[in-house]
Short mmCIF file of C-alpha atoms in Angstrom, two decimals:
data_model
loop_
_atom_site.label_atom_id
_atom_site.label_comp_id
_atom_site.label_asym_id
_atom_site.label_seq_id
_atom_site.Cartn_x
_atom_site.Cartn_y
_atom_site.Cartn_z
CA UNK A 2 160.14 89.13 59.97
CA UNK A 3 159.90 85.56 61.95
CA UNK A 4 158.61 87.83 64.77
CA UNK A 5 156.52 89.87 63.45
CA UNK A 6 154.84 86.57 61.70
CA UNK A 7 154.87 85.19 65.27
CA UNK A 8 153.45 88.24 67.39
CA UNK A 9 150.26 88.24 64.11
CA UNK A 10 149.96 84.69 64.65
CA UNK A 11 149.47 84.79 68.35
CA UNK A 12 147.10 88.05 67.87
CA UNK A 13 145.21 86.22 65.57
CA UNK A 14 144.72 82.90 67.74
CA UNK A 15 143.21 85.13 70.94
CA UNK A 16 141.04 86.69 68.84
CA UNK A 17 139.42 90.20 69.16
CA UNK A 18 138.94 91.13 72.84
CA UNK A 19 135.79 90.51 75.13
CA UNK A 20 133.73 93.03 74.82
CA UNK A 21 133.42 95.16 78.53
CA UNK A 22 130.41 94.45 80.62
CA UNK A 23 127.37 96.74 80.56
CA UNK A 24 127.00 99.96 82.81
CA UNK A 25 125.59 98.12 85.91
CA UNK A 26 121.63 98.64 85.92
CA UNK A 27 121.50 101.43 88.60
CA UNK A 28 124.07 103.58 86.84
CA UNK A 29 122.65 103.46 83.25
CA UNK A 30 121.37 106.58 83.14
CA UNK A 31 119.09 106.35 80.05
CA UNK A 32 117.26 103.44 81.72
CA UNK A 33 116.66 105.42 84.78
CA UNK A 34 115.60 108.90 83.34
CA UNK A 35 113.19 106.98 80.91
CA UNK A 36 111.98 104.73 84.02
CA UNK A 37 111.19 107.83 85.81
CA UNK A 38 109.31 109.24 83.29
CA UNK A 39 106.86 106.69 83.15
CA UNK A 40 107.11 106.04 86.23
CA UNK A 41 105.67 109.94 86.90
CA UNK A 42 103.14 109.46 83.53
CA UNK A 43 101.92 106.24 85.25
CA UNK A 44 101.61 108.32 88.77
CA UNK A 45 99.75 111.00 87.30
CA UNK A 46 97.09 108.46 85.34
CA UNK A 47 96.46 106.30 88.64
CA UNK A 48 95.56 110.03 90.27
CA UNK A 49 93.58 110.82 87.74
CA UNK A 50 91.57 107.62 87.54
CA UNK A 51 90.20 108.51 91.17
CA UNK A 52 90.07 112.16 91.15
CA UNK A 53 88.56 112.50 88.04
CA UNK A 54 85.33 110.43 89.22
CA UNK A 55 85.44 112.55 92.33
CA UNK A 56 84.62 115.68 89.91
CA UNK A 57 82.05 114.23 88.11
CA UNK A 58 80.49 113.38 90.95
CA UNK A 59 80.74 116.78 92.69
CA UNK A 60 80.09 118.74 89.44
CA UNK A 61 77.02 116.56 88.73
CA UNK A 62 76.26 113.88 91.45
CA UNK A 63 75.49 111.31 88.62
CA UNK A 64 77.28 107.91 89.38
CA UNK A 65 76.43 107.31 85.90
CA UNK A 66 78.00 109.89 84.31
CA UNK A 67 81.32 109.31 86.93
CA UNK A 68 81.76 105.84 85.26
CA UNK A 69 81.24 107.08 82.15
CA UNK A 70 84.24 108.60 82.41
CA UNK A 71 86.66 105.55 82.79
CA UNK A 72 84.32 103.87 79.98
CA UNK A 73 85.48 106.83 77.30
CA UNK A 74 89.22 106.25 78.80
CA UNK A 75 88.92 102.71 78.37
CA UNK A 76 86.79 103.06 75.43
CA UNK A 77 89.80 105.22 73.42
CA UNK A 78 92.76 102.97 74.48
CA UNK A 79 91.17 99.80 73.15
CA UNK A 80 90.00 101.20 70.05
CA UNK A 81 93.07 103.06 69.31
CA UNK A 82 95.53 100.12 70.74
CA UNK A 83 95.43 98.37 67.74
CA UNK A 84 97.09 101.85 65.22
CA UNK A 85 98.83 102.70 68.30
CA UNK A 86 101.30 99.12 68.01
CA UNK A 87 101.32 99.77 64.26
CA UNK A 88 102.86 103.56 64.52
CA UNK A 89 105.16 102.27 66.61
CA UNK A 90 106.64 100.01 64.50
CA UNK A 91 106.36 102.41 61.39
CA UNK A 92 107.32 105.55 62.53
CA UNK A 93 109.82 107.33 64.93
CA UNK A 94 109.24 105.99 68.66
CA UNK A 95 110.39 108.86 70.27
CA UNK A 96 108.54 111.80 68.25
CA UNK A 97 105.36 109.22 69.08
CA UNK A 98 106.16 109.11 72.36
CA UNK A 99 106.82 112.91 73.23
CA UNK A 100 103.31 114.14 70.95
CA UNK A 101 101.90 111.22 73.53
CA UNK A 102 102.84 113.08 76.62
CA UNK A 103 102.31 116.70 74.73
CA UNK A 104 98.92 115.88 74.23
CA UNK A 105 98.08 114.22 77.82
CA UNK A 106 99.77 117.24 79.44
CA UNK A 107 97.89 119.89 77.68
CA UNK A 108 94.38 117.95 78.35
CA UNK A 109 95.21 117.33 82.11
CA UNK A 110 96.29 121.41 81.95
CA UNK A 111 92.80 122.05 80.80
CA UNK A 112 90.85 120.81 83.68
CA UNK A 113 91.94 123.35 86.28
CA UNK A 114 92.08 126.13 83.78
CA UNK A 115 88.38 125.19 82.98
CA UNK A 116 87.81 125.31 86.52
CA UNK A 117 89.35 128.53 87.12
CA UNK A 118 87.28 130.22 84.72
CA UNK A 119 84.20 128.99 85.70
CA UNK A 120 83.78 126.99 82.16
CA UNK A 121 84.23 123.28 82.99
CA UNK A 122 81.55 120.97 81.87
CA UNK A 123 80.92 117.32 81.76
CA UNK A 124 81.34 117.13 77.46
CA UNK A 125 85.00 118.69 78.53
CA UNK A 126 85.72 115.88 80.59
CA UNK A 127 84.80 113.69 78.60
CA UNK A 128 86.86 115.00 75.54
CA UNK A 129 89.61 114.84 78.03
CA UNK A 130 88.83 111.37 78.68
CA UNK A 131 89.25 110.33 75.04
CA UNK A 132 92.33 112.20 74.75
CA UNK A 133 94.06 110.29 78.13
CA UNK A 134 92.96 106.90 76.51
CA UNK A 135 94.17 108.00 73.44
CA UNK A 136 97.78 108.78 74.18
CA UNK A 137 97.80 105.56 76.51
CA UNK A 138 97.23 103.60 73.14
CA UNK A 139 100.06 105.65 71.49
CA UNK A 140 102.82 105.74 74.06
CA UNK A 141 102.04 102.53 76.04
CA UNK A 142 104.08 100.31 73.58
CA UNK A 143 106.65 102.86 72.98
CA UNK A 144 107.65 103.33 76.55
CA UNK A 145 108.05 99.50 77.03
CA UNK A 146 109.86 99.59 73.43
CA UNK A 147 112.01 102.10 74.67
CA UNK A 148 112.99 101.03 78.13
CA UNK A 149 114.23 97.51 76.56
CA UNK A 150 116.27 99.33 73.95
CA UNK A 151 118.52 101.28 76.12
CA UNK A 152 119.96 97.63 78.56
CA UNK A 153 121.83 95.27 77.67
CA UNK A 154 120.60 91.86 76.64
CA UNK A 155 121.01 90.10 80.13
CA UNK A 156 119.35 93.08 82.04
CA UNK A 157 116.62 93.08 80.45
CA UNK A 158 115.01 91.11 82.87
CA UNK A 159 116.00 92.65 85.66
CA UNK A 160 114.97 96.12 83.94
CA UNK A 161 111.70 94.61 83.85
CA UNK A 162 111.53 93.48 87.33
CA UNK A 163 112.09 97.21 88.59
CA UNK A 164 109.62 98.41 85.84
CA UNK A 165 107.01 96.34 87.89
CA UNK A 166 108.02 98.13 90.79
CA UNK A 167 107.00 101.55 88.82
CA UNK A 168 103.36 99.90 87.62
CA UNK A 169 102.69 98.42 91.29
CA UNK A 170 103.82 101.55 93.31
CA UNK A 171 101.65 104.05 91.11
CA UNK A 172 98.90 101.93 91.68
CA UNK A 173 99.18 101.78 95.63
CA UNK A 174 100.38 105.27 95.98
CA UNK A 175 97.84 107.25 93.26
CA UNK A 176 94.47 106.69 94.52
CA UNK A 177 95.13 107.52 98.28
CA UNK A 178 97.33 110.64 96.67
CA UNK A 179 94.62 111.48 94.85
CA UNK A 180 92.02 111.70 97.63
CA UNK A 181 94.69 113.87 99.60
CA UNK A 182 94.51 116.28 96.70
CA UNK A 183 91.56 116.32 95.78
CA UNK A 184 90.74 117.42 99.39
CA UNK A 185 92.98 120.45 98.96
CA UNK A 186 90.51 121.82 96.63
CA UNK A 187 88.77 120.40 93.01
CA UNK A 188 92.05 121.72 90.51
CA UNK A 189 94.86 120.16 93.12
CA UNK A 190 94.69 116.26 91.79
CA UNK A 191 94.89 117.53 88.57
CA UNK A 192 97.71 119.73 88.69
CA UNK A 193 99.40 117.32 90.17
CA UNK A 194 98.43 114.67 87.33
CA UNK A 195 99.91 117.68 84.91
CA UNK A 196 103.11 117.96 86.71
CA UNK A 197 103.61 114.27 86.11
CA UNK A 198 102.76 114.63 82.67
CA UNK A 199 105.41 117.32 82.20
CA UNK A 200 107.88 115.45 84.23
CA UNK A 201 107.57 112.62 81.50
CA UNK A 202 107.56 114.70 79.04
CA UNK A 203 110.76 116.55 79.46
CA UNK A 204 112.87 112.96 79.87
CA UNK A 205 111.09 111.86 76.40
CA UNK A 206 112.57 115.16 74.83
CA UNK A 207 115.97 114.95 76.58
CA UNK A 208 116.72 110.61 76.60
CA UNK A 209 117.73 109.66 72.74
CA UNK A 210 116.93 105.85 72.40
CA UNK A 211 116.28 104.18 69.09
CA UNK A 212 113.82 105.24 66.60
CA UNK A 213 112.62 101.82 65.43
CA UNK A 214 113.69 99.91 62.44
CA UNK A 215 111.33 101.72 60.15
CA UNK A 216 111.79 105.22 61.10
CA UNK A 217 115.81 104.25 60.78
CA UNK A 218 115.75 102.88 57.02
CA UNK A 219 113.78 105.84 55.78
CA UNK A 220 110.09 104.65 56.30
CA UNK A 221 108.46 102.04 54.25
CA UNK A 222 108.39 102.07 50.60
CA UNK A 223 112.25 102.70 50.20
CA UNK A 224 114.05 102.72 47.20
CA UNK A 225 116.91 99.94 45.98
CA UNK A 226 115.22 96.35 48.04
CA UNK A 227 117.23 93.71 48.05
CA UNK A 228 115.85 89.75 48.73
CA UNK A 229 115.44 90.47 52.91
CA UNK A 230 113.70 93.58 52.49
CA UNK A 231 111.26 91.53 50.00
CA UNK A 232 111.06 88.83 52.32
CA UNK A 233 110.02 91.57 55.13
CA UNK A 234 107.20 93.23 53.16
CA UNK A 235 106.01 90.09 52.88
CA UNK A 236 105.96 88.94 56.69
CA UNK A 237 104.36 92.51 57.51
CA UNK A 238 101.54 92.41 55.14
CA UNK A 239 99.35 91.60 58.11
CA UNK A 240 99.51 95.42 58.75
CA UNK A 241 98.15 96.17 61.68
CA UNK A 242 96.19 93.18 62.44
CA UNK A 243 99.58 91.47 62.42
CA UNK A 244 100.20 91.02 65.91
CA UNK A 245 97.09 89.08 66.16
CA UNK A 246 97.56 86.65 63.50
CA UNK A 247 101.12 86.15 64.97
CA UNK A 248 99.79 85.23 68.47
CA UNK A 249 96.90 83.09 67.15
CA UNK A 250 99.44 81.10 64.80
CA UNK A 251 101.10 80.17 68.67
CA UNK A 252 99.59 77.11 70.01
CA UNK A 253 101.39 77.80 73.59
CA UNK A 254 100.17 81.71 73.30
CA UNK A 255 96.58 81.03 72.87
CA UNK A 256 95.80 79.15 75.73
CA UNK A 257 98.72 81.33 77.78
CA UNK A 258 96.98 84.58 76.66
CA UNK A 259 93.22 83.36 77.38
CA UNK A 260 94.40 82.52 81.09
CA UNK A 261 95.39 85.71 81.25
CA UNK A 262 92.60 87.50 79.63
CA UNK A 263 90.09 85.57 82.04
CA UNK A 264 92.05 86.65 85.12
CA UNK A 265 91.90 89.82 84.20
CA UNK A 266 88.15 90.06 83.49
CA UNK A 267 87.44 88.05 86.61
CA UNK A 268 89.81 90.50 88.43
CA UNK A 269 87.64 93.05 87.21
CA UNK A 270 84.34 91.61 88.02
CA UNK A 271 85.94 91.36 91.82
CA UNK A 272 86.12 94.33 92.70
CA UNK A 273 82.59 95.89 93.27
CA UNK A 274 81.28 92.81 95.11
CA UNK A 275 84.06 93.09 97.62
CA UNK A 276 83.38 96.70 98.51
CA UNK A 277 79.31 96.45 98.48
CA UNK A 278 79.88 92.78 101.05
CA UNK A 279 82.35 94.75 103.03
CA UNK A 280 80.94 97.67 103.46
CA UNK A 281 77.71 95.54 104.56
CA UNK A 282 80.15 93.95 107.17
CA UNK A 283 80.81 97.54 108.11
CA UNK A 284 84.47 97.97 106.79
CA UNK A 285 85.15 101.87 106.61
CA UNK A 286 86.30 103.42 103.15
CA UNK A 287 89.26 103.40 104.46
CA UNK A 288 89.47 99.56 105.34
CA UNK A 289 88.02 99.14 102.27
CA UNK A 290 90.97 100.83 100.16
CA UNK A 291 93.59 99.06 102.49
CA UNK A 292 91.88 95.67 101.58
CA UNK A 293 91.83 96.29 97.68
CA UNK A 294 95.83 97.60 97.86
CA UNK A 295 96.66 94.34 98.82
CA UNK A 296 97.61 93.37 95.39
CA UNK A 297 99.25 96.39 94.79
CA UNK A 298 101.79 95.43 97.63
CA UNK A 299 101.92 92.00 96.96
CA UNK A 300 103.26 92.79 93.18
CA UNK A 301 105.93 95.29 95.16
CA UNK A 302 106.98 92.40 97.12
CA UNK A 303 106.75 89.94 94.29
CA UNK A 304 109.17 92.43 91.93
CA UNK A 305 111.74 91.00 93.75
CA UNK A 306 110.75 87.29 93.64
CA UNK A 307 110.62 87.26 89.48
CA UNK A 308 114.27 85.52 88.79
CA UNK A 309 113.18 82.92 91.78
CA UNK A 310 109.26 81.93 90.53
CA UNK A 311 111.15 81.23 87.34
CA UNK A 312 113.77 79.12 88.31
CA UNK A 313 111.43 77.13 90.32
CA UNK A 314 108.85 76.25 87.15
CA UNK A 315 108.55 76.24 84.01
CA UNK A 316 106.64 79.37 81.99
CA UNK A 317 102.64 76.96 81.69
CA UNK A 318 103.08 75.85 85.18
CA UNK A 319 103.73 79.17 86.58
CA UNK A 320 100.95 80.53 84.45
CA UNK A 321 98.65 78.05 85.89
CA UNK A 322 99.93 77.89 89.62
CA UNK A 323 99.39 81.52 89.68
CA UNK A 324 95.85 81.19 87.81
CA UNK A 325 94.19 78.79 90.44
CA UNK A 326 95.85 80.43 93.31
CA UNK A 327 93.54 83.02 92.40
CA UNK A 328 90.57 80.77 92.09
CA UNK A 329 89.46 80.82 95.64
CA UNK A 330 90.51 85.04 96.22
CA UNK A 331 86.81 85.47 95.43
CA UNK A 332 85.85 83.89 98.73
CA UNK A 333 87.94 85.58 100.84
CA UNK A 334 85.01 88.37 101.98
CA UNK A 335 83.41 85.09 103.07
CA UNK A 336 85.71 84.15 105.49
CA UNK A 337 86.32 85.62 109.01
CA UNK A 338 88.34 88.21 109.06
CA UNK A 339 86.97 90.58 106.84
CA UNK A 340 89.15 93.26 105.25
CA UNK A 341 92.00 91.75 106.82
CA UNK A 342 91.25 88.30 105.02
CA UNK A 343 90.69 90.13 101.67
CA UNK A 344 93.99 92.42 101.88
CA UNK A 345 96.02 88.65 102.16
CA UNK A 346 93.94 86.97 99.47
CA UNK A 347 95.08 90.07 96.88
CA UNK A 348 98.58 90.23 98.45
CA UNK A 349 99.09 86.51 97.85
CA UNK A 350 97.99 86.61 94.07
CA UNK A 351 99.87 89.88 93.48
CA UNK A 352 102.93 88.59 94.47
CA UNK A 353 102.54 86.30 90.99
CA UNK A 354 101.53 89.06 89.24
CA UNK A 355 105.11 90.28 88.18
CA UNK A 356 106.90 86.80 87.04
CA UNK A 357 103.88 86.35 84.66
CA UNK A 358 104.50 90.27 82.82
CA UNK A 359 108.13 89.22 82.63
CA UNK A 360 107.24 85.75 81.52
CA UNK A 361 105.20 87.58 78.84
CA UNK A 362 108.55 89.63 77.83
CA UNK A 363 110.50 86.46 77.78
CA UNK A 364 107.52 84.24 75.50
CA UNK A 365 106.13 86.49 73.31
CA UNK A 366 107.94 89.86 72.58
CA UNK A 367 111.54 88.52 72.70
CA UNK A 368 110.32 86.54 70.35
CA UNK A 369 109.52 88.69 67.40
CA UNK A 370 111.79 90.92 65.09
CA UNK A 371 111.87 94.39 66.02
CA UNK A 372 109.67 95.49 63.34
CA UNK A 373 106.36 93.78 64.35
CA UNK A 374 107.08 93.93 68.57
CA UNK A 375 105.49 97.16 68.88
CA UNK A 376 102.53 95.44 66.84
CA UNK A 377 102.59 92.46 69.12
CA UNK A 378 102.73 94.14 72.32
CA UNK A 379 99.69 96.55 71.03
CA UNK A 380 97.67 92.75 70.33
CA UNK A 381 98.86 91.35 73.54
CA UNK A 382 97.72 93.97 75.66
CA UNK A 383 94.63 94.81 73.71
CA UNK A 384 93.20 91.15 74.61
CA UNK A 385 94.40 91.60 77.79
CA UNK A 386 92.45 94.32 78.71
CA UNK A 387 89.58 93.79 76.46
CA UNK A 388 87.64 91.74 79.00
CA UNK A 389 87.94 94.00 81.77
CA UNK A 390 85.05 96.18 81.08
CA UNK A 391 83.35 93.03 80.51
CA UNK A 392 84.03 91.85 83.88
CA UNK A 393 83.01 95.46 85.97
CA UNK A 394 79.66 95.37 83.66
CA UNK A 395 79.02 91.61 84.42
CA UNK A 396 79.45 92.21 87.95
CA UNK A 397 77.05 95.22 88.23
CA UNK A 398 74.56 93.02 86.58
CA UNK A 399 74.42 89.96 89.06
CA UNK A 400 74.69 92.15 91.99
CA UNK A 401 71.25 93.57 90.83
CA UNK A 402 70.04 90.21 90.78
CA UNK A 403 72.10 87.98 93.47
CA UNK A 404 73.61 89.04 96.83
CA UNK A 405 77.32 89.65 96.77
CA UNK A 406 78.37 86.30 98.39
CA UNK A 407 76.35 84.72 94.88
CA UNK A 408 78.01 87.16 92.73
CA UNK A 409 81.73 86.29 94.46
CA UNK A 410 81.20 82.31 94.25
CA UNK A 411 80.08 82.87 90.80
CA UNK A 412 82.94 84.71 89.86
CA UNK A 413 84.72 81.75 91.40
CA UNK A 414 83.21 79.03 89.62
CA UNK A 415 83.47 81.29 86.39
CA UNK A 416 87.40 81.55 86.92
CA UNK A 417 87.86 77.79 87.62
CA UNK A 418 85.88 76.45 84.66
CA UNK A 419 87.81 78.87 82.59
CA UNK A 420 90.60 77.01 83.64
CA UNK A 421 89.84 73.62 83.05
CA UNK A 422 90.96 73.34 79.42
CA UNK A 423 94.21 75.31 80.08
CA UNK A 424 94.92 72.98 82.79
CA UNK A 425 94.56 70.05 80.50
CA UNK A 426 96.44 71.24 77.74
CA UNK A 427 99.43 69.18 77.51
CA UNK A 428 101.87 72.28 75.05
CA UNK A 429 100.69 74.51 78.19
CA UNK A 430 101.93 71.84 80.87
CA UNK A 431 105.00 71.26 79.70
CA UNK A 432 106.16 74.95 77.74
CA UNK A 433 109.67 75.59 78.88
CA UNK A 434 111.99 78.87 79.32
CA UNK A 435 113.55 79.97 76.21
CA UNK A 436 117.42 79.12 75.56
CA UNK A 437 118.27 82.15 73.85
CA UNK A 438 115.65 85.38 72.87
CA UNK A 439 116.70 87.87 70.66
CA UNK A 440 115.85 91.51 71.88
#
């Protein structure tokens, strides 16, 4: 009796065991199937935003009517962003996400069926259009959502690292892929862009990964509330416009998020003055595409520097380092050099690009409870992006008026005024990492 009083005691003392470390990154499997998914979907919408221009322009030679459309893409996603954070929080992520890439692969099918038969017209592509922005605003926060819900707590940086990897290699490798294609004949990029689709597809039917709190307590509305689930109706009655009013209530997100927004929308307005002052320097299309994939590369090489950039500063001064490093990129067709001086501009500012999307993760949607993040994430990136048709249209209107070496130091000037006031803000200087984020 003594020892069996003795042998409890002693059990009870050392306590329940550890619990074993997670499956090391590279061998969870549900991280990796999902990550290849999207990594195909994102693959097949980066070869689609070139080739699908390309056919506009052969089917109708109107440059207007080839930008119009990434304008009806665009259009969709940001109008639809906004429901497409709310479903995700109120109804099962993974049925979202697979009608997402059901609906994407049977409107990328169309266009070289259309084609085939001799039917294809520019009110199709344009439907299609709507329908590719459409399932971007659906599945875009459920694919992040999902990705973080199938790692373990202290991987999910390092998940998020390597899902950089996925956003900056699409970019570098779809455009140039889609060019290839499309030179194999009109319905080639497109088939491709469907094969993707299907690829991502089949892992979102075939990887289980949580449904989302809503979609596992039976949907709102529920019978037999107690106190917390009171308490919860109360914090969501924002509805969908509750991901907002959470990130304006942040005095660190506000100015954080408005960096970010300008960049982007500067970013934007860089790009068409680049190509009109190089190809005046006499840059091939070629050199020109090189020169623009420098940030592409520099965000592959920067993937690996996230853990470092954040050890070395704190979240506001990484923000802001970043931000003016950017200030002179503008300038760069200036300089000698030429494409050469443009491609290390963009690599240089690219390789910040990935800390700041983690940094994101780490201030803002580890942050949140599970119920609103797919909300959040919707807000986030739908002020993120919000300025970048802004920036393209800006840019098209002051190189009607001003040369492009105007139009590039006023983008310049733009970007470092913008600045100013983040610079200065003192919660912004001095914002540190958090200790401890729930996921």
């Amino acid at each position: 009796m003594t020892e069996h009083t003795t042998a409890t005691a002693e059990r009870t003392a050392v306590g329940p065991a550890d619990p074993p470390p997670p499956v090391p990154l590279r061998r969870n499997l549900r991280f990796q199937a999902l990550w290849a998914g999207t990594s195909c979907a994102t693959l097949g919408l980066m070869i689609g935003e070139t080739a699908f221009p390309l056919l506009v322009l052969a089917l109708t030679g109107s440059s207007t009517a080839a930008g119009a459309f990434g304008a009806v893409q665009m259009t969709a996603t940001l109008l639809l962003g906004v429901h497409g954070g709310s479903v995700a929080d109120r109804w099962d992520r993974r049925r979202v996400l697979v009608a997402s890439d059901a609906v994407r692969l049977l409107a990328l099918a169309s266009v070289p069926v259309a084609l085939a038969l001799d039917r294809l017209t520019l009110a199709h592509l344009l439907v299609v259009a709507a329908l590719v922005g459409a399932t971007i605003a659906y599945s875009g926060p459920v694919r992040l959502l999902a990705l973080r819900s199938v790692v373990a707590p202290e991987q999910l940086s390092q998940a998020l690292a390597q899902d950089e990897a996925r956003m900056s290699g699409a970019a570098l490798a779809g455009p140039p892929l889609a060019g290839f294609l499309f030179g194999l004949g009109r319905s080639v990029p497109f088939l491709g862009a469907a094969f993707a689709s299907l690829v991502a597809l089949i892992t979102a039917l075939l990887v289980r990964f949580p449904a989302g709190p809503a979609a596992a307590a039976g949907q709102p509305g529920r019978a037999g509330r107690n106190a917390q689930d009171e308490q919860e109706e109360q914090e969501d009655e924002g509805g969908a416009l509750a991901g907002f009013r959470l990130l304006a209530a942040s005095p660190l997100l506000r100015p954080a998020l408005a960096v970010l927004l300008v960049i982007n929308l500067t970013g934007a307005a860089l790009l068409l003055p680049v190509m009109v002052l190089l190809r005046e320097h006499g840059t091939s299309s070629g050199g020109i595409g090189l020169a623009l994939a420098g940030e592409a590369v520099g965000a592959l090489a920067g993937a690996t520097l996230v853990s470092r950039l954040h050890r070395l500063a704190g979240p506001g001064v990484l923000l802001l380092v970043v931000a003016w490093t950017a200030v002179p990129v503008p300038l760069a067709p200036l300089l000698p050099g030429g494409a050469v001086t443009v491609f290390a501009a963009l690599f240089l500012v690219g390789a910040g690009v990935p800390a700041l999307r983690v940094m994101l993760d780490l201030l803002v949607f580890r942050q949140v409870p599970d119920r609103l993040r797919g909300r959040v994430i919707a807000a986030t990136m739908t002020l993120l992006t919000a300025g970048m048709p802004a920036g393209s249209f800006a840019a098209g209107l002051l190189l009607d008026r001003f040369s492009p070496a105007v139009t590039l130091a006023a983008i310049a000037a733009l970007l470092a005024a913008a600045l100013l006031p983040a610079t200065a803000s003192r919660t912004l200087r001095r914002a540190t990492w958090p200790a401890a984020a729930p996921v």
